[in-house]
Structure formats: C-alpha cells, structure tokens
Coordinates of C-alpha atoms in Angstrom, one line a residue:
X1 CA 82.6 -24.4 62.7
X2 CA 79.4 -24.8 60.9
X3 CA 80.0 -28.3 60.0
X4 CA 81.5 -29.3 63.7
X5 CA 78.1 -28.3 65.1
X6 CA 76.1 -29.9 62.8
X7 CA 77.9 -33.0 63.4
X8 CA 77.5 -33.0 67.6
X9 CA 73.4 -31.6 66.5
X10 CA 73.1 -34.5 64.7
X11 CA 75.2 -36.8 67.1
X12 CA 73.3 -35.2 70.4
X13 CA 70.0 -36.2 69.3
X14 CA 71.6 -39.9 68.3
X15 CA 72.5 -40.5 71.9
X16 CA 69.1 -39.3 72.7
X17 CA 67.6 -41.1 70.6
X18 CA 69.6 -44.5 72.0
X19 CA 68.3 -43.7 75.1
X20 CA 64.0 -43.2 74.4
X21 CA 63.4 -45.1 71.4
X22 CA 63.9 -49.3 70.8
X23 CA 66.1 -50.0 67.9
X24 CA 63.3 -51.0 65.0
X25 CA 64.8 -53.8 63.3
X26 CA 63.1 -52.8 60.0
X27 CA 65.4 -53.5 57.4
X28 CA 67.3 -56.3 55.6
X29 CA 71.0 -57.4 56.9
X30 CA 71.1 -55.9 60.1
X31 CA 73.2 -59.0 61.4
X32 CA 75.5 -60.2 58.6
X33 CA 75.8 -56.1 57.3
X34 CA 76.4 -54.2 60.8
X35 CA 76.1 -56.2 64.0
X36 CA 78.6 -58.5 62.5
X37 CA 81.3 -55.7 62.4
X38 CA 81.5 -55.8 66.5
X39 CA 81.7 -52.1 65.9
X40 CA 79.5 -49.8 68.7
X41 CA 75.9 -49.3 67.4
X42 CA 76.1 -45.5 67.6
X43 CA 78.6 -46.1 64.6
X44 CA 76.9 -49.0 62.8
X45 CA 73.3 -47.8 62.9
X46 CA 74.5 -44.9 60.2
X47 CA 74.5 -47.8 57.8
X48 CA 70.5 -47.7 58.8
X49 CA 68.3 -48.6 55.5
X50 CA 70.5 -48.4 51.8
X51 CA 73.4 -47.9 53.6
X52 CA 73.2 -52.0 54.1
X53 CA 73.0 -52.7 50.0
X54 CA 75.8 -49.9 50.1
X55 CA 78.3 -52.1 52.2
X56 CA 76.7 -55.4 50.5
X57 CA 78.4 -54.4 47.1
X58 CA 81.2 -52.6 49.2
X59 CA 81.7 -56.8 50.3
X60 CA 80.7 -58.5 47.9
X61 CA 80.1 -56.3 44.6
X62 CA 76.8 -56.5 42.4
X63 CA 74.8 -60.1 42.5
X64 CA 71.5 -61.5 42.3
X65 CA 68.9 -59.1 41.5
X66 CA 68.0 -56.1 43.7
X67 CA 71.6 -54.1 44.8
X68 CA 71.7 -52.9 40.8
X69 CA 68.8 -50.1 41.8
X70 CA 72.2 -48.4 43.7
X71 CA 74.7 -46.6 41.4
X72 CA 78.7 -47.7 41.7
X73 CA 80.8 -44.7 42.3
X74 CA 79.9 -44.1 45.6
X75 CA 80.7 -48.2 46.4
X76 CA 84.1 -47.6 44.7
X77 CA 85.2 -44.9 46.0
X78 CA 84.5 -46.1 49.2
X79 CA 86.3 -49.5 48.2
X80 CA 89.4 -48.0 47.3
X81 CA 89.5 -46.3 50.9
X82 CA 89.0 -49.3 52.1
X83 CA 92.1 -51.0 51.0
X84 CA 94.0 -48.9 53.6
X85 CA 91.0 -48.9 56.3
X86 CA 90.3 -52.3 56.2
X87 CA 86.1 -51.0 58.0
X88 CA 83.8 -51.0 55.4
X89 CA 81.8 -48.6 57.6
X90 CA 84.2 -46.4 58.6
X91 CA 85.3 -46.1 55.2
X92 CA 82.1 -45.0 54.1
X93 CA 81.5 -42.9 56.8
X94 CA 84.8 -40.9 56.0
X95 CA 84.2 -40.5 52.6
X96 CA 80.5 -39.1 53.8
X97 CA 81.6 -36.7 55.8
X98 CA 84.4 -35.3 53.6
X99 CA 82.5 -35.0 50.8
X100 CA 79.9 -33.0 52.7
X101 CA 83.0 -31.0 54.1
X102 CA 83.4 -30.3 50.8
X103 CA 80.7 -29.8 49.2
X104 CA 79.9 -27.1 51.9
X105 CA 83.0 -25.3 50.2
X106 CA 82.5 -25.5 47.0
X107 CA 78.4 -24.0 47.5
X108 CA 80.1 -21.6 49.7
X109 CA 82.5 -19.9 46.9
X110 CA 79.5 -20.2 44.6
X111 CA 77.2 -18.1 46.6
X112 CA 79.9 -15.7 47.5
X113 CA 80.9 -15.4 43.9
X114 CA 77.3 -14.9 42.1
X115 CA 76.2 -12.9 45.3
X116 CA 77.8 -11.9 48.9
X117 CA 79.6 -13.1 52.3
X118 CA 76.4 -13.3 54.1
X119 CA 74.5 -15.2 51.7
X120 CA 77.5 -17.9 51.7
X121 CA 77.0 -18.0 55.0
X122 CA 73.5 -18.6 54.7
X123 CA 73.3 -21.1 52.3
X124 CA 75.7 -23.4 54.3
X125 CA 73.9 -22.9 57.7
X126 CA 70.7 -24.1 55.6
X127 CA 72.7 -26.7 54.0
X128 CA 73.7 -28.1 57.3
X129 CA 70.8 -27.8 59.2
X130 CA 68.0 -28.8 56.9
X131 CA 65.5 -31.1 58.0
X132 CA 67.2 -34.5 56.5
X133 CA 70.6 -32.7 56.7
X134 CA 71.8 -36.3 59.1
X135 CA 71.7 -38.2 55.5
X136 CA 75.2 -36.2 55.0
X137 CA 76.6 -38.4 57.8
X138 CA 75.0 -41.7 56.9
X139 CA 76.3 -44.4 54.4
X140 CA 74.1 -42.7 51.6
X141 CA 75.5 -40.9 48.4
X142 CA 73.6 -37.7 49.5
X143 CA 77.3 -36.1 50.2
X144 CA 79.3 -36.9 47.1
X145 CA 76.5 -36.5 45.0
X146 CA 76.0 -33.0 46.5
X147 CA 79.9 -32.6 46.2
X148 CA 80.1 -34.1 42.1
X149 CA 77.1 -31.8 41.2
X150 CA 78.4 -28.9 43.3
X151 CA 81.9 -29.3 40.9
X152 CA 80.5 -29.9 37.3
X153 CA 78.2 -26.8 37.7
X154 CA 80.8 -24.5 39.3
X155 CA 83.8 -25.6 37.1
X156 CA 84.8 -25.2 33.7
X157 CA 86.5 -27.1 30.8
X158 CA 87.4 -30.6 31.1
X159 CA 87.2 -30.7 35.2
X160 CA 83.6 -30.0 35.1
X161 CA 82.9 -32.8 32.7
X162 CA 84.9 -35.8 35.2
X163 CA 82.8 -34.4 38.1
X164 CA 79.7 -34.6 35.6
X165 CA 80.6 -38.3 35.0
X166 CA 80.7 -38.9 38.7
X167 CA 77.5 -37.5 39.3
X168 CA 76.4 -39.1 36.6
X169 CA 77.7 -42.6 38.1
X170 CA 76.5 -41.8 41.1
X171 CA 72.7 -41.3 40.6
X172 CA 70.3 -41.3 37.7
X173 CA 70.0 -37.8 37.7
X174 CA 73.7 -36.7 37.2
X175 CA 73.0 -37.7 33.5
X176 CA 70.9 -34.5 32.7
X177 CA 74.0 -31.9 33.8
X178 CA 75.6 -33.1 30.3
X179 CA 72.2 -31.2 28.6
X180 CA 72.1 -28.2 31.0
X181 CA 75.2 -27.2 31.1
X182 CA 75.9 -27.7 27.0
X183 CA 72.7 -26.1 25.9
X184 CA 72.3 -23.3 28.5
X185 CA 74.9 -20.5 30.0
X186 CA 77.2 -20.8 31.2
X187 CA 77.8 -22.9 28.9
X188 CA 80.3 -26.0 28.6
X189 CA 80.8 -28.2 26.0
X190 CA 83.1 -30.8 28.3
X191 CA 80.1 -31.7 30.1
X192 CA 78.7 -34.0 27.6
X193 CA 81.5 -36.6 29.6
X194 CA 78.2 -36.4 32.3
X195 CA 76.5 -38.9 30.1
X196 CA 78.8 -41.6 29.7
X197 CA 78.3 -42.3 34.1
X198 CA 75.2 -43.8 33.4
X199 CA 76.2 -45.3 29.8
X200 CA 79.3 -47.3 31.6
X201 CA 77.3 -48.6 34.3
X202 CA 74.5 -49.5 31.8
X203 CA 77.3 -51.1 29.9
X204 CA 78.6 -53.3 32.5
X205 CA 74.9 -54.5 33.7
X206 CA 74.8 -55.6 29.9
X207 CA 77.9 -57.8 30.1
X208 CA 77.2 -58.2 33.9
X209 CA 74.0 -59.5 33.6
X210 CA 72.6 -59.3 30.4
X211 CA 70.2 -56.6 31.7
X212 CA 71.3 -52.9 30.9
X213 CA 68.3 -51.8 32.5
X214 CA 68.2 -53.8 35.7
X215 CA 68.7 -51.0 37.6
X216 CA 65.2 -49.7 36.6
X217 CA 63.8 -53.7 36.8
X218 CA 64.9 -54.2 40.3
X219 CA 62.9 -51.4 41.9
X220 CA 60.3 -53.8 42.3
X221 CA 62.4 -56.7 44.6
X222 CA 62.0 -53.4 47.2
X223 CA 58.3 -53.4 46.9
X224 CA 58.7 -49.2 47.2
X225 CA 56.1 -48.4 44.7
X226 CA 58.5 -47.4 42.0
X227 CA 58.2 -48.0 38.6
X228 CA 60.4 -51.0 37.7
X229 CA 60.2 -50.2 33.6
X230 CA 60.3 -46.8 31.4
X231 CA 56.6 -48.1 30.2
X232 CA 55.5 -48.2 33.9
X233 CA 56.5 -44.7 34.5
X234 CA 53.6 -42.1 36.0
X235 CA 52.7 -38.9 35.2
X236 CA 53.2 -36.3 37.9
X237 CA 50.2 -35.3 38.3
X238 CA 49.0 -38.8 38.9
X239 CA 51.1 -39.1 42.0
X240 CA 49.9 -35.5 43.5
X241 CA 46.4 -36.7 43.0
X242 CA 47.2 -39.9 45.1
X243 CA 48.8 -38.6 47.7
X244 CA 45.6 -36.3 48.1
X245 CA 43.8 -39.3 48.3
X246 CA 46.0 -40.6 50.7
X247 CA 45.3 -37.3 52.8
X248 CA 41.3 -38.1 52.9
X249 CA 41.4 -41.5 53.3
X250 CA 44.3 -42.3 55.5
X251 CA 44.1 -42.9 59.4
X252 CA 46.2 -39.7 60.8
X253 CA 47.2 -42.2 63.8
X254 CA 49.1 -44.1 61.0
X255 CA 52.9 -43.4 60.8
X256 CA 52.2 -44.0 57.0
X257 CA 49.8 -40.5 56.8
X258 CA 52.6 -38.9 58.3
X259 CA 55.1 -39.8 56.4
X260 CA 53.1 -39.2 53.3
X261 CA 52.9 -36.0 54.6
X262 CA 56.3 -35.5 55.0
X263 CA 57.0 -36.7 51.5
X264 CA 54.3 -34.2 49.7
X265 CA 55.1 -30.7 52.3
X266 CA 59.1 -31.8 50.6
X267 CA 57.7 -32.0 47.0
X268 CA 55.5 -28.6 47.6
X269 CA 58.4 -26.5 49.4
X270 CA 61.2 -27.5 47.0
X271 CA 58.7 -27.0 44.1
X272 CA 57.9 -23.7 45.9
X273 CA 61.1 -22.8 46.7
X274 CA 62.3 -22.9 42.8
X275 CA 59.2 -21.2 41.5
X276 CA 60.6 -18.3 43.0
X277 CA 63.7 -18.7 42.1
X278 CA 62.9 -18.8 38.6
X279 CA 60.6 -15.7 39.2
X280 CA 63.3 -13.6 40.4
X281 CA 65.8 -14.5 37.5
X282 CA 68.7 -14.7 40.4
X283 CA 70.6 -17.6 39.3
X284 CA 71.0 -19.4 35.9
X285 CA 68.4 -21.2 34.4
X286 CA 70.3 -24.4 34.1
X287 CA 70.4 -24.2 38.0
X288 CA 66.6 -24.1 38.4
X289 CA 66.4 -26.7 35.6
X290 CA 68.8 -29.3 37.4
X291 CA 66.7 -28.7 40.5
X292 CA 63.4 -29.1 38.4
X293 CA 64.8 -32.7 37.0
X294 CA 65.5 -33.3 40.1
X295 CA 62.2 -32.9 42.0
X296 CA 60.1 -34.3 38.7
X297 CA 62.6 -37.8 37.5
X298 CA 61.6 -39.1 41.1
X299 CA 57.7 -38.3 41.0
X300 CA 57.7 -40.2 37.8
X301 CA 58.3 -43.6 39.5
X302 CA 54.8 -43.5 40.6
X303 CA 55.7 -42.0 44.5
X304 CA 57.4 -39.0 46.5
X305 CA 59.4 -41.7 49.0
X306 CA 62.4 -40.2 49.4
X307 CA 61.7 -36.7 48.0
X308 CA 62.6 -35.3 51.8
X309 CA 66.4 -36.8 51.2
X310 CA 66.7 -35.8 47.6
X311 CA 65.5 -32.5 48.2
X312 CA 69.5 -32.1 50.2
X313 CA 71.2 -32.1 46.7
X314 CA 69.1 -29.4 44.4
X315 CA 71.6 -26.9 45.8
X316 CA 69.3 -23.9 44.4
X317 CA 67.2 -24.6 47.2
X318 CA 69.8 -23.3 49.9
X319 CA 70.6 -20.6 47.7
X320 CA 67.0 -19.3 47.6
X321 CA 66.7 -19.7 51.3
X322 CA 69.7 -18.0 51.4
X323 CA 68.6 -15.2 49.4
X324 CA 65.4 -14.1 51.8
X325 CA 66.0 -10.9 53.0
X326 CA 63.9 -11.2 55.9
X327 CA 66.0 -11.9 58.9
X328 CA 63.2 -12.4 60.8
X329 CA 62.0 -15.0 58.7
X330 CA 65.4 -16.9 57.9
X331 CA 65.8 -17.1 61.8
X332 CA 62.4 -18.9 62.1
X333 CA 62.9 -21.0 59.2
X334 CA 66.4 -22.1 60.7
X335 CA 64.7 -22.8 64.5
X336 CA 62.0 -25.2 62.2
X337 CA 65.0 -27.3 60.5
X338 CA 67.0 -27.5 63.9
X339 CA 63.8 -29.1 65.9
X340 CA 63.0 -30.9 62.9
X341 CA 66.6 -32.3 62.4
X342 CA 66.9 -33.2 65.6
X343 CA 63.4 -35.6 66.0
X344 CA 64.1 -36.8 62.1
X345 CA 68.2 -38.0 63.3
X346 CA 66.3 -39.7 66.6
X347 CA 64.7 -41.4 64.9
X348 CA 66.1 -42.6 61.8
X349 CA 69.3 -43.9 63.8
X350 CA 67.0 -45.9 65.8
X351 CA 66.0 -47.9 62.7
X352 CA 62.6 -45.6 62.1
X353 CA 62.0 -44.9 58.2
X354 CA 61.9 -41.5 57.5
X355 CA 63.4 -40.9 53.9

C-alpha cells in the first residue's frame, strides 16, 4: 500500500509539474536518448539527467570517454530485460521500481527482526517518502543499489557475498561491504566476493580501454567538480569550508545557493542522523560504518552534488528515523518529506537539477 501511494505522490506532482513548469532542456541527449523513443514525455522524462548515459550504454555499451563514470550492473540487468521488452526505458523503469519494491521488503524484515512491527512500518513510510525518494522511480541505480546492499547486509553465507558483488558493480561504494561485514559482527567471511564488483569492471576498462581507472578520469568530461584522479581527491573538511564560503558569498536569488544548500542540510542531517545512531549503540557498527563510507567517499571528490540522492541508500538513516519515539515529531518530520517530495519530483521531471 505504501509503495502504491508513493508512486501516484510522486506521479501527482509529475502531472503538476507538466502543467506550471517549461521542460528545461538542460542535459545531453534529450533527442536521440528519449524523444526519439515516440514514448509520452510523462514516461521518458524519468530518463531526466544519468538516466540518458544509463540508456546510452543500455544502446550502445561503453565508448569514447565519459559513460565509464556509470557502473555496469544496473545497464545489464536492465539489458537482459530488455531482450524480452524490446523499450529500453520501460525496461529500466521496471527493473527501478521492482527493485525498490523490494528493497522495501527486505529493510522491512530487517527492522522488524532487530526491533518491532511499528518500527518496520516506519522505516518504509520514511523510505518512501523522503525528500529524493522520486530517484526510486527514475532510470538511476538508487533502487537496486538500495536492494544489493539491503541483501548482502541482511544475508548470510555465500548469498550475501553475490549481492555484495552486485553492489559492488553497481557503485563505488559497494566495494567497502567486503571490509564491514568480514571484520565486524555479524560477521561473514563470503562477503569478501563484494570486492571483486569493482575489480571485474576495473578489469574490463583495462582490456576495454587500456584505462582501469577511467571511471575515476572521466569525472572531469562532466565538468561536476569531482575529482577525476585518487591524487586529486579532497579532504572533507576542505569541502565543508567551501560550501560555507559559498553561503557568504553566493547570491540567495541564485538557484546555485539553493542548491548548495540543499546539498550541505543533506550532508549535516545524514551526518546527524548517524551520530546518533552510533550514540545509542542500536544497530551494528558495520551499519553505521557503511553509512559513514557512504556520506564521506562522495565528499572526497571535492563537492556534496548529489549527497541529497545518495543519502536514499545509507538504510541506517530510515532506521534511526524510524527509531524516534516521539510521535509528534516523526509526524512532522513525515509532513516536511511529503511537501518536500512533492516540489523536488516537479521539478526534476521537468528537466530542473536537483540531485
């Protein structure tokens, strides 16, 4: 029921969206990626932003230089559903949403098994209706990244270290569940498999293009701000103190301040968020450590873009809200997401950057 409302939330303020804002043509391959499907734009414009590199190597697989930055799993599972779809996007799309379907599950037994009904319940209604929550229906890996991470953390034995793989092919930071999960309890040994997602695709980029480390080189064809080399990378507290620059020096009429803004309250409240989780010694350590990876390995690049989005798979985070006891206060937290959701989904479908 949950995941039905999110999905009309989410699809409500689309159509509204459609109907105020201009479609921002802000982004590469607009025409030869989505227009040139003839599918409805409500449908194609969840390809917005990445999801356009996503159905470029989807098509046409990795070439040139730039589409390495985004990990293969997710473009391969995808392409295997496609052999029987024969719609990129609506291949994608499906494998979105039933990951997310999913993933909502598996963090649903995990809650009620380490604490009660209720705080299941609460960790998926925060799951859904977070702030950047409309990612989970959008050709991004948010969903079976959240899903793969989810699995390797909540399984044992050899099942937990395939998932670990997949995360691990998936995105960059699916390659520190093989240390968390061998070195702390609950401990399992068959995680160390979560290292060899990235070591394969490293492998292929060597054969591929004689560049393991492309992926890490081609940040800068997106002119992002990310460091493009592991001698390029930035010390955390290098990018705090820049976005407080940004803060006094910025123009607040700027949509750049604000989403600066929206970038550093994401970095603060999922900092927050696992502070106090680690205070109150309420889930395992390798939990809060996966979530810590999670917030710093970005912030290292040199900026917080994205941090909003990759805040959706450090699943401690719903826990902890989750866990508030305050009724009172999850309500109002909840009301703040749904408003929130609803604007961010607006706007991002009508080709506005927001994560």
């Amino acid at each position: 029921i949950i995941f039905i409302l999110w999905r009309v939330l989410i699809s409500a303020a689309e159509i509204v969206g459609m109907s105020l804002l201009p479609f921002k043509r802000s982004f590469p391959y607009i025409d030869s990626m989505l227009e040139s499907t003839k599918l409805p734009q409500w449908l194609w414009q969840w390809g917005n932003f990445d999801g356009v590199h996503y159905l470029d190597i989807i098509n046409s697989g990795y070439h040139g230089y730039g589409n390495q930055v985004f990990f293969p799993i997710y473009p391969l599972v995808v392409k295997f559903l496609d052999f029987f779809v024969q719609k990129p996007i609506i291949s994608a799309l499906i494998v979105s949403h039933v990951a997310v379907f999913l993933a909502a599950g598996v963090l649903y037994k995990l809650a009620k098994d380490n604490f009660s009904e209720i705080t299941a319940k609460w960790s998926v209604i925060f799951l859904f209706f977070f702030p950047t929550s409309f990612y989970f229906g959008a050709i991004y890996t948010e969903s079976p990244f959240l899903l793969f991470v989810l699995l390797a953390f909540a399984l044992s034995g050899p099942l937990s270290g395939v998932f670990g793989f997949l995360a691990g092919g998936t995105r960059l930071v699916g390659f520190f569940i093989a240390p968390l999960r061998v070195l702390f309890r609950p401990r399992n040994f068959w995680s160390f498999l979560s290292v060899f997602g990235l070591v394969s695709y490293v492998v292929y980029l060597f054969f591929r293009f004689k560049e393991p480390l492309i992926f890490l080189e081609a940040q800068q064809v997106f002119q992002n701000g990310r460091a493009s080399s592991i001698s390029t990378l930035v010390n955390p507290l290098q990018v705090i103190f820049r976005y407080l620059k940004i803060f006094l020096t910025a123009n607040p009429q700027q949509p750049a301040f604000w989403t600066a803004s929206l970038e550093f309250i994401s970095f603060i409240f999922g900092t927050g968020v696992l502070i106090l989780l680690f205070k109150s010694k309420k889930l395992p350590i390798s939990f809060i450590l996966f979530g810590a990876i999670s917030l710093i390995l970005p912030t290292m690049s040199g900026t917080l873009q994205s941090m909003p989005r990759y805040l959706l798979t450090i699943f401690p985070i719903f826990l902890g809200l989750a866990l508030i006891k305050n009724k009172t206060i999850k309500s109002g937290i909840l009301v703040i997401f749904i408003v929130l959701l609803l604007l961010f989904t607006a706007f991002f479908t009508r080709g506005y950057f927001i994560s």
